[in-house]
Short mmCIF file of C-alpha atoms and ligand atoms in Angstrom, two decimals:
data_model
loop_
_atom_site.label_atom_id
_atom_site.label_comp_id
_atom_site.label_asym_id
_atom_site.label_seq_id
_atom_site.Cartn_x
_atom_site.Cartn_y
_atom_site.Cartn_z
CA MET A 1 -6.42 16.95 3.63
CA ALA A 2 -2.72 17.45 4.62
CA GLY A 3 -2.78 21.15 4.06
CA LEU A 4 -6.03 21.79 6.17
CA CYS A 5 -4.88 19.41 9.01
CA ALA A 6 -1.63 21.25 9.18
CA ALA A 7 -3.13 24.74 9.26
CA VAL A 8 -5.53 24.05 11.80
CA ARG A 9 -2.87 22.42 13.96
CA ALA A 10 -0.33 25.19 13.37
CA ARG A 11 -2.98 27.71 14.76
CA GLU A 12 -3.87 25.67 17.72
CA LEU A 13 0.18 26.00 18.20
CA GLY A 14 -0.11 29.63 17.95
CA LEU A 15 1.35 30.30 14.28
CA ASP A 16 -0.31 32.26 11.45
CA THR A 17 -1.32 30.31 8.50
CA VAL A 18 -2.45 31.01 4.77
CA ILE A 19 -3.67 28.21 2.65
CA TYR A 20 -2.96 28.68 -0.95
CA GLU A 21 -5.57 26.42 -2.84
CA LYS A 22 -5.00 26.38 -6.36
CA GLY A 23 -8.70 24.88 -6.87
CA GLU A 24 -11.63 26.69 -7.01
CA ARG A 25 -13.02 25.07 -3.78
CA VAL A 26 -11.21 23.63 -0.70
CA GLY A 27 -11.16 19.72 0.29
CA GLY A 28 -9.17 18.48 -2.86
CA SER A 29 -9.74 14.73 -3.43
CA MET A 30 -10.56 14.56 0.31
CA LEU A 31 -14.00 15.95 -0.44
CA LEU A 32 -14.52 13.39 -3.23
CA SER A 33 -13.52 10.35 -1.14
CA SER A 34 -15.06 7.66 0.73
CA CYS A 35 -13.35 9.36 3.68
CA VAL A 36 -12.35 5.95 5.49
CA VAL A 37 -9.49 7.17 7.35
CA TRP A 38 -7.63 3.87 8.56
CA ARG A 39 -4.12 2.12 9.32
CA TYR A 40 -3.11 -1.39 9.36
CA ARG A 41 -3.74 -3.06 12.88
CA ASP A 42 -0.11 -3.35 13.47
CA LEU A 43 3.32 -2.43 12.10
CA ALA A 44 4.08 -6.16 10.88
CA THR A 45 0.92 -6.07 8.86
CA PHE A 46 1.79 -2.79 7.23
CA ARG A 47 5.14 -4.11 6.31
CA GLU A 48 3.75 -7.13 4.84
CA LEU A 49 1.30 -5.55 2.80
CA CYS A 50 3.34 -2.43 1.88
CA PRO A 51 6.88 -4.02 1.81
CA GLY A 52 8.56 -1.34 -0.08
CA GLY A 53 7.49 1.44 2.10
CA ASP A 54 9.75 3.28 4.67
CA GLU A 55 9.36 1.57 7.87
CA GLU A 56 10.01 4.62 10.03
CA LEU A 57 7.03 6.67 8.44
CA GLN A 58 4.82 3.60 8.65
CA ARG A 59 5.44 3.17 12.14
CA GLU A 60 4.79 6.75 12.65
CA VAL A 61 1.33 6.35 11.00
CA ILE A 62 0.50 3.37 13.19
CA GLU A 63 1.66 5.17 16.28
CA ARG A 64 -0.19 8.66 15.49
CA LEU A 65 -3.23 7.76 13.54
CA ASP A 66 -5.53 7.21 16.48
CA ASP A 67 -4.58 10.54 18.22
CA GLY A 68 -5.31 12.40 14.97
CA LEU A 69 -8.73 10.70 14.61
CA ALA A 70 -9.61 11.59 18.27
CA TRP A 71 -8.65 15.21 17.16
CA LEU A 72 -10.89 15.24 14.04
CA ARG A 73 -13.71 13.99 16.36
CA GLY A 74 -12.73 17.01 18.60
CA LEU A 75 -13.32 19.30 15.92
CA GLY A 76 -16.95 18.08 15.52
CA VAL A 77 -16.49 16.06 12.52
CA ASP A 78 -19.33 13.55 11.86
CA VAL A 79 -18.47 10.00 12.06
CA VAL A 80 -20.28 7.65 9.55
CA TRP A 81 -18.84 4.27 10.58
CA GLU A 82 -16.93 3.56 14.03
CA GLU A 83 -14.79 0.87 12.25
CA THR A 84 -13.43 -0.12 8.89
CA GLY A 85 -15.20 -3.54 8.66
CA ASN A 86 -12.05 -4.80 7.52
CA PRO A 87 -10.14 -7.26 9.86
CA LEU A 88 -6.82 -5.98 8.57
CA THR A 89 -7.57 -2.19 9.58
CA VAL A 90 -8.80 -0.03 12.13
CA GLY A 91 -10.11 3.62 11.63
CA LEU A 92 -13.14 5.67 11.12
CA ARG A 93 -15.39 6.61 8.17
CA PHE A 94 -16.30 10.57 8.24
CA ASP A 95 -18.72 12.25 6.11
CA PRO A 96 -16.31 14.15 3.69
CA ARG A 97 -18.47 17.40 3.58
CA SER A 98 -18.35 17.55 7.42
CA LEU A 99 -14.71 16.89 7.39
CA THR A 100 -14.06 19.55 4.87
CA HIS A 101 -16.24 22.16 6.44
CA ALA A 102 -14.94 21.58 10.07
CA LEU A 103 -11.20 21.84 8.98
CA ALA A 104 -11.83 24.77 6.58
CA SER A 105 -13.92 26.64 9.38
CA ALA A 106 -10.94 26.32 11.74
CA VAL A 107 -8.12 27.44 9.38
CA GLY A 108 -7.35 31.06 9.04
CA GLU A 109 -6.84 32.89 5.66
CA ILE A 110 -7.75 30.72 2.69
CA ARG A 111 -6.72 32.02 -0.85
CA LEU A 112 -8.83 30.25 -3.53
CA GLY A 113 -7.55 29.97 -7.07
CA GLU A 114 -3.94 30.81 -6.07
CA ALA A 115 -0.98 28.57 -6.21
CA ALA A 116 1.35 28.69 -3.43
CA PRO A 117 4.40 31.13 -3.82
CA GLN A 118 7.66 29.38 -4.70
CA ASP A 119 9.83 31.22 -2.16
CA ALA A 120 7.23 31.12 0.96
CA GLU A 121 9.06 30.00 4.27
CA PRO A 122 8.30 27.90 6.11
CA LEU A 123 6.25 26.14 3.34
CA LEU A 124 4.35 22.89 3.67
CA LEU A 125 3.96 21.21 0.05
CA ALA A 126 0.39 19.57 0.22
CA SER A 127 -0.55 19.71 -3.33
CA GLY A 128 -1.98 16.11 -3.55
CA GLY A 129 0.48 14.18 -5.82
CA PHE A 130 1.13 14.27 -9.48
CA GLN A 131 -1.74 12.19 -11.05
CA GLY A 132 -3.26 15.41 -12.67
CA ASP A 133 -0.32 15.79 -14.63
CA ARG A 134 -0.76 13.48 -17.81
CA LYS A 135 2.54 13.98 -19.00
CA LEU A 136 4.35 13.28 -15.98
CA VAL A 137 2.34 10.21 -15.34
CA ARG A 138 3.20 8.84 -18.54
CA GLN A 139 6.97 9.62 -18.04
CA VAL A 140 7.07 8.05 -14.37
CA VAL A 141 4.30 5.68 -14.20
CA HIS A 142 4.41 4.75 -17.80
CA PRO A 143 1.09 3.31 -18.38
CA ASP A 144 0.09 1.65 -21.67
CA GLY A 145 -2.69 4.03 -22.28
CA GLU A 146 -4.19 7.07 -20.78
CA LEU A 147 -5.44 6.47 -17.14
CA LEU A 148 -8.79 7.78 -15.98
CA LEU A 149 -8.15 10.64 -13.59
CA ARG A 150 -10.22 9.57 -10.35
CA ALA A 151 -9.11 12.58 -8.38
CA ASN A 152 -9.41 16.34 -8.09
CA PRO A 153 -8.04 17.99 -11.26
CA TRP A 154 -5.60 20.48 -9.46
CA SER A 155 -3.32 17.76 -8.12
CA ALA A 156 -0.61 17.91 -10.92
CA GLY A 157 2.90 17.53 -9.18
CA ASP A 158 3.51 21.19 -8.12
CA GLY A 159 4.68 20.32 -4.89
CA LEU A 160 7.21 17.65 -6.38
CA ARG A 161 8.47 19.88 -8.87
CA LEU A 162 8.91 22.64 -6.52
CA ALA A 163 10.82 20.28 -4.01
CA VAL A 164 12.90 18.84 -6.66
CA ALA A 165 13.89 22.20 -7.87
CA ARG A 166 15.01 22.97 -4.27
CA GLY A 167 17.32 19.76 -4.26
CA ALA A 168 14.96 17.32 -2.72
CA GLY A 169 15.29 13.56 -3.20
CA VAL A 170 12.31 11.24 -4.27
CA SER A 171 11.09 8.41 -2.37
CA SER A 172 10.42 4.61 -3.54
CA GLY A 173 7.41 3.83 -5.90
CA MET A 174 7.61 6.50 -8.26
CA ASP A 175 6.08 4.23 -10.81
CA GLU A 176 3.31 3.09 -8.49
CA PHE A 177 -0.18 4.50 -7.96
CA TYR A 178 -3.46 4.01 -5.99
CA GLY A 179 -6.67 3.72 -8.10
CA ARG A 180 -9.76 1.70 -9.08
CA ALA A 181 -10.96 0.12 -11.83
CA MET A 182 -13.56 2.07 -13.47
CA PRO A 183 -16.04 1.68 -16.42
CA ALA A 184 -14.09 2.60 -19.63
CA PRO A 185 -15.08 5.21 -22.15
CA PRO A 186 -17.66 5.89 -23.43
CA ALA A 187 -18.95 5.63 -19.95
CA ALA A 188 -19.45 8.90 -18.24
CA VAL A 189 -17.64 9.12 -14.99
CA PRO A 190 -18.27 12.50 -13.22
CA GLU A 191 -16.48 13.32 -10.02
CA GLU A 192 -19.44 12.79 -7.70
CA ARG A 193 -19.51 9.16 -8.94
CA PHE A 194 -15.89 8.20 -8.24
CA VAL A 195 -16.94 6.19 -5.36
CA SER A 196 -20.20 4.47 -6.79
CA LEU A 197 -18.79 3.77 -10.20
CA ALA A 198 -15.81 1.84 -8.78
CA GLN A 199 -15.68 -1.84 -10.35
CA LEU A 200 -14.18 -3.44 -7.13
CA TYR A 201 -14.57 -7.08 -8.03
CA GLY A 202 -11.56 -8.09 -10.14
CA ARG A 203 -10.78 -10.86 -7.73
CA HIS A 204 -14.07 -12.48 -8.63
CA ALA A 205 -13.79 -12.20 -12.39
CA LEU A 206 -11.73 -13.43 -15.06
CA VAL A 207 -9.62 -10.68 -16.10
CA LEU A 208 -8.54 -10.39 -19.74
CA ASP A 209 -6.82 -7.71 -21.81
CA GLU A 210 -8.18 -6.32 -25.08
CA ARG A 211 -6.40 -8.94 -27.08
CA GLY A 212 -8.08 -11.61 -24.97
CA ASP A 213 -5.03 -12.38 -23.00
CA GLU A 214 -5.67 -13.38 -19.27
CA PHE A 215 -3.69 -11.76 -16.60
CA ALA A 216 -4.00 -10.72 -13.03
CA PRO A 217 -1.75 -10.91 -9.82
CA ASP A 218 -2.37 -14.25 -8.19
CA PRO A 219 -4.02 -13.86 -5.61
CA VAL A 220 -5.29 -10.24 -6.12
CA SER A 221 -4.76 -8.09 -3.06
CA TRP A 222 -7.66 -7.03 -0.84
CA SER A 223 -7.47 -3.49 -2.26
CA GLU A 224 -7.19 -4.56 -5.73
CA THR A 225 -4.54 -1.88 -6.18
CA ASP A 226 -2.18 -4.35 -7.65
CA LEU A 227 -4.60 -5.51 -10.06
CA VAL A 228 -5.47 -1.69 -11.08
CA GLN A 229 -1.54 -1.30 -11.57
CA ALA A 230 -1.64 -4.36 -13.85
CA ILE A 231 -4.45 -3.07 -16.00
CA ALA A 232 -2.57 0.06 -16.41
CA GLN A 233 0.33 -1.75 -18.15
CA ARG A 234 -2.26 -3.61 -20.72
CA PRO A 235 -3.18 -2.20 -23.95
CA ASN A 236 -5.14 1.20 -23.52
CA ALA A 237 -4.82 0.73 -19.80
CA SER A 238 -8.04 -1.38 -20.12
CA ALA A 239 -9.24 -4.94 -19.38
CA TRP A 240 -12.40 -6.87 -19.58
CA TYR A 241 -13.91 -8.17 -16.35
CA LEU A 242 -15.88 -11.57 -17.04
CA VAL A 243 -18.14 -12.33 -14.02
CA ASP A 244 -20.30 -15.45 -13.75
CA GLU A 245 -23.84 -15.57 -12.41
CA ASP A 246 -22.72 -16.76 -8.83
CA ALA A 247 -20.30 -13.82 -8.44
CA LEU A 248 -23.12 -11.29 -8.98
CA ASP A 249 -24.53 -11.82 -5.42
CA VAL A 250 -21.03 -11.49 -3.80
CA GLU A 251 -21.00 -8.30 -1.42
CA ILE A 252 -18.15 -6.19 -1.42
CA ARG A 253 -18.06 -3.13 0.88
CA GLY A 254 -21.82 -3.01 1.09
CA ARG A 255 -22.62 -3.44 -2.78
CA SER A 256 -23.14 -6.74 -4.59
CA VAL A 257 -20.98 -7.24 -7.67
CA GLY A 258 -24.35 -7.22 -9.69
CA GLU A 259 -24.94 -3.76 -8.69
CA MET A 260 -21.66 -2.42 -9.45
CA VAL A 261 -21.91 -3.95 -13.06
CA GLU A 262 -25.40 -2.28 -13.38
CA ALA A 263 -23.91 1.04 -12.40
CA ALA A 264 -21.34 0.54 -15.12
CA ARG A 265 -24.06 -0.02 -17.57
CA GLU A 266 -26.20 2.92 -16.40
CA ALA A 267 -22.93 5.22 -16.93
CA GLY A 268 -23.04 4.22 -20.18
CA GLY A 269 -20.14 1.43 -19.99
CA GLU A 270 -19.94 -1.58 -21.98
CA VAL A 271 -21.48 -4.43 -20.47
CA LEU A 272 -21.55 -7.08 -22.87
CA LEU A 273 -22.34 -10.86 -23.20
CA PRO A 274 -19.01 -12.73 -23.61
CA ASN A 275 -19.96 -13.96 -27.04
CA GLU A 276 -20.17 -10.27 -28.18
CA LEU A 277 -16.26 -9.69 -27.15
CA GLY A 278 -15.04 -11.03 -30.47
CA ILE A 279 -12.39 -12.61 -28.38
CA GLU A 280 -12.19 -16.26 -27.32
CA VAL A 281 -13.40 -16.59 -23.78
CA PRO A 282 -12.32 -19.71 -21.71
CA GLY A 283 -15.59 -20.84 -19.62
CA THR A 284 -19.17 -19.71 -19.12
CA TYR A 285 -19.75 -16.09 -17.91
CA ARG A 286 -22.74 -13.84 -17.80
CA TYR A 287 -21.26 -10.53 -18.40
CA ALA A 288 -18.15 -8.92 -19.78
CA VAL A 289 -17.69 -5.39 -18.28
CA HIS A 290 -14.95 -3.26 -19.85
CA VAL A 291 -12.97 -1.35 -17.38
CA ILE A 292 -9.99 1.13 -17.40
CA ALA A 293 -7.49 1.70 -14.61
CA GLY A 294 -8.47 4.95 -12.78
CA ILE A 295 -5.50 6.87 -10.90
CA THR A 296 -6.67 8.27 -7.65
CA HIS A 297 -3.20 9.33 -6.29
CA THR A 298 0.38 8.54 -6.89
CA VAL A 299 2.49 6.54 -4.26
CA GLY A 300 5.92 8.04 -4.83
CA GLY A 301 6.88 11.75 -4.34
CA VAL A 302 9.08 13.85 -2.18
CA ARG A 303 11.20 12.29 0.44
CA ILE A 304 10.51 13.28 4.04
CA ASP A 305 11.60 12.29 7.66
CA LEU A 306 9.78 11.74 10.62
CA GLN A 307 9.37 15.40 11.21
CA ALA A 308 7.79 15.78 7.80
CA ARG A 309 10.80 17.68 6.72
CA VAL A 310 11.75 17.49 2.92
CA LEU A 311 15.07 15.62 2.51
CA ARG A 312 17.66 15.85 -0.11
CA GLU A 313 19.09 12.72 -1.61
CA ASP A 314 21.88 12.68 0.85
CA GLY A 315 19.38 12.54 3.51
CA THR A 316 19.77 16.21 4.95
CA PRO A 317 16.73 18.28 5.65
CA ILE A 318 16.08 21.34 3.32
CA HIS A 319 15.50 24.47 5.67
CA GLY A 320 11.82 25.56 6.06
CA LEU A 321 10.52 23.15 3.41
CA TYR A 322 7.91 20.36 4.51
CA ALA A 323 5.79 18.01 2.74
CA ALA A 324 2.55 15.75 3.69
CA GLY A 325 -0.09 13.87 2.10
CA ALA A 326 0.44 12.47 -1.41
CA ASP A 327 3.05 14.82 -2.02
CA ALA A 328 5.07 12.97 0.46
CA GLY A 329 6.20 9.65 -1.17
CA GLY A 330 7.19 6.20 -0.30
CA ILE A 331 4.72 5.09 2.63
CA ALA A 332 2.62 2.70 0.91
CA THR A 333 5.20 1.41 -1.67
CA GLY A 334 4.24 -2.26 -2.95
CA GLY A 335 0.96 -2.06 -1.68
CA TYR A 336 -1.98 0.45 -0.43
CA ALA A 337 -2.48 2.30 2.62
CA SER A 338 -4.98 5.12 3.70
CA GLY A 339 -3.87 8.48 1.88
CA LEU A 340 -6.12 10.43 4.32
CA ALA A 341 -4.27 8.75 7.10
CA SER A 342 -0.94 9.94 6.19
CA ALA A 343 -2.07 13.37 5.10
CA LEU A 344 -3.73 13.67 8.71
CA VAL A 345 -0.61 12.25 10.57
CA PHE A 346 2.02 14.13 8.74
CA GLY A 347 0.04 17.29 8.16
CA ARG A 348 -0.11 17.74 11.85
CA ILE A 349 3.43 16.61 12.43
CA ALA A 350 4.66 19.44 9.78
CA ALA A 351 2.70 22.09 11.88
CA GLU A 352 4.36 20.72 15.18
CA THR A 353 7.93 20.71 13.54
CA ALA A 354 7.39 24.26 12.13
CA ALA A 355 6.08 25.53 15.47
CA LEU A 356 9.42 24.36 17.30
CA ALA A 357 11.63 25.67 14.49
C1 LIG B 401 -13.03 8.84 -4.99
C2 LIG B 401 -12.13 8.67 -3.99
C3 LIG B 401 -12.15 7.88 -2.78
C4 LIG B 401 -11.10 7.87 -2.10
N1 LIG B 401 -11.43 7.28 -0.76
C5 LIG B 401 -10.47 7.25 0.10
C6 LIG B 401 -10.69 6.47 1.41
O1 LIG B 401 -11.83 6.00 1.63
N2 LIG B 401 -9.56 6.32 2.45
C7 LIG B 401 -8.39 7.13 2.13
O2 LIG B 401 -7.61 6.97 2.98
N3 LIG B 401 -8.24 7.88 0.98
C8 LIG B 401 -9.25 7.88 -0.13
N4 LIG B 401 -9.15 8.54 -0.97
C9 LIG B 401 -7.82 9.24 -1.18
C10 LIG B 401 -7.63 10.56 -0.50
O3 LIG B 401 -8.59 11.31 -0.87
C11 LIG B 401 -6.34 11.15 -0.73
O4 LIG B 401 -5.23 10.23 -0.30
C12 LIG B 401 -5.98 12.43 0.23
O5 LIG B 401 -6.95 13.25 -0.10
C13 LIG B 401 -4.70 13.05 -0.09
O6 LIG B 401 -4.57 14.17 0.71
P1 LIG B 401 -3.71 15.44 0.32
O7 LIG B 401 -3.76 16.55 1.07
O8 LIG B 401 -2.47 14.95 -0.27
O9 LIG B 401 -4.48 15.83 -1.35
P2 LIG B 401 -5.80 16.40 -1.33
O10 LIG B 401 -6.88 16.14 -0.33
O11 LIG B 401 -6.25 16.14 -2.76
O12 LIG B 401 -5.77 18.04 -1.36
C14 LIG B 401 -4.44 18.78 -2.19
C15 LIG B 401 -5.14 20.09 -2.48
O13 LIG B 401 -3.90 20.79 -3.02
C16 LIG B 401 -4.43 21.70 -4.07
N5 LIG B 401 -3.27 22.26 -4.95
C17 LIG B 401 -2.72 21.22 -5.86
N6 LIG B 401 -1.76 22.12 -6.47
C18 LIG B 401 -1.68 23.30 -5.65
C19 LIG B 401 -0.81 24.34 -5.78
N7 LIG B 401 0.33 24.51 -6.73
N8 LIG B 401 -1.11 25.51 -4.88
C20 LIG B 401 -2.08 25.38 -4.00
N9 LIG B 401 -2.84 24.31 -3.81
C21 LIG B 401 -2.67 23.23 -4.85
C22 LIG B 401 -5.48 20.98 -4.76
O14 LIG B 401 -6.57 21.48 -5.57
C23 LIG B 401 -6.13 20.19 -3.53
O15 LIG B 401 -7.12 20.94 -2.87
C24 LIG B 401 -9.94 8.61 -2.16
C25 LIG B 401 -9.84 9.63 -3.17
C26 LIG B 401 -10.93 9.57 -4.15
C27 LIG B 401 -10.66 10.61 -5.23
#
C-alpha cells in the first residue's frame, strides 16, 4: 500500500519512480485485507487508545487521512462502505482489488520478483513490516509459540534491516503486533480466508490457555488486539474460546459469533464440547474453539519524522532514506490503528518530501 501510494503521488509531482516488488504480485497485504482505511475521530481518542504511539505522527494521520481518502476516490477506487460502522472511527472501506488495480495502473515501472537495491537513492522503504521473518518475530516479539502468519509472505523485515544497517533508530512497540485470533492447526487457513476465518469474539468468550488457566485483558479492547497479543504469550501461542448459547447470536462486523465458530469448524479447526477438553471448565458453555494468535503486521519499526524521513537514534534524518507503512513504526504503540491509513498518509508524504529535496 505505502509503496504504491508513494509512487503514484511522486509521479503526480513529476518524479520518475521504480517499484521493486519482491513478491510475485503487487498489492502486498493490502490486497488480502478487509480494506477499511480509517482513523480515530480525534487525536484525543487516538492518544487514549494507542497511548505509546508518537503523538506527532498520530496527529499527522488524523489531519491528513481525509485528503488521502479523497485522493483514492479520485483515482476511481470502488468504495464499499461510506463509513466504518464504529463510533470511535471514521473512514471508508474500499474494494481491495479495485484499490490495487487503480494504484498499480497509475505507477510507472514495476519490477516484480525483485528486491529493492540496497544503495538506491532516494529510497522509500515500504516492505510491510517484519512479521514474515519467524526468527526475527521470535527474537523481538518473543511469543510462546509459533504465530500464524496472517499476511503476505514477503514482508520479512527487509526495510528494517536495511535502515538499521544505515544507522536508523527504531520506534517504540517493537514487541507489539496487530493480529487476529484464528482457528488453530489443524485448521486450513489459506490467505483468501484470512478475513472470513478471524475469530473476533474473544470479549464474549471465556478465554483459557491450553493448561486451563483463565486469562484475558479486562476489559478486552474493541479491536481485541490486546487479547491476541496476550494469547501469543501463552503456551503454543494458543487458547480456547468458550462460548455460551447466548453469545452465538451476537453480531460483530456483520457476522454472528455462531457463524465465526462454524467457519472455524468448516476449516478443520477444533470446535469441541467443553467436556472434551480434558481441563476443568468453570461454568456452562456450548462450544470450545481452539484459536491461535495470527500476526498481521508488526507495530514497531523504523523511526521516522513528519516528513517520513528515516531517523537515526539521535533524531537526525538519514539523507535520501524514507519509510512508510508497517516499516515505519511507533504510530499505534499500545493499541491498534489502521495500517492502511498510515501507509496512505506517510507514503504520500514521503513522495512529497522527496519531490522537494
Ligand atoms: C487479512 C487482513 C486484513 C486486514 N484488514 C485491514 C483493514 O481493514 N484496515 C487496515 O487498515 N489494515 C488492514 N490490514 C493491514 C494492512 O493490510 C496493512 O497494514 C497494510 O497493507 C500495510 O501496508 P504496507 O505498505 O506497509 O505493506 P503491504 O501492503 O503488505 O506492502 C508491502 C509490500 O512490500 C513487498 N516487499 C517486501 N519486502 C520487499 C523487498 N525487500 N523489496 C521489494 N518489495 C518487498 C511485499 O511483497 C509487499 O507487496 C489487513 C491485513 C490483512 C492481511
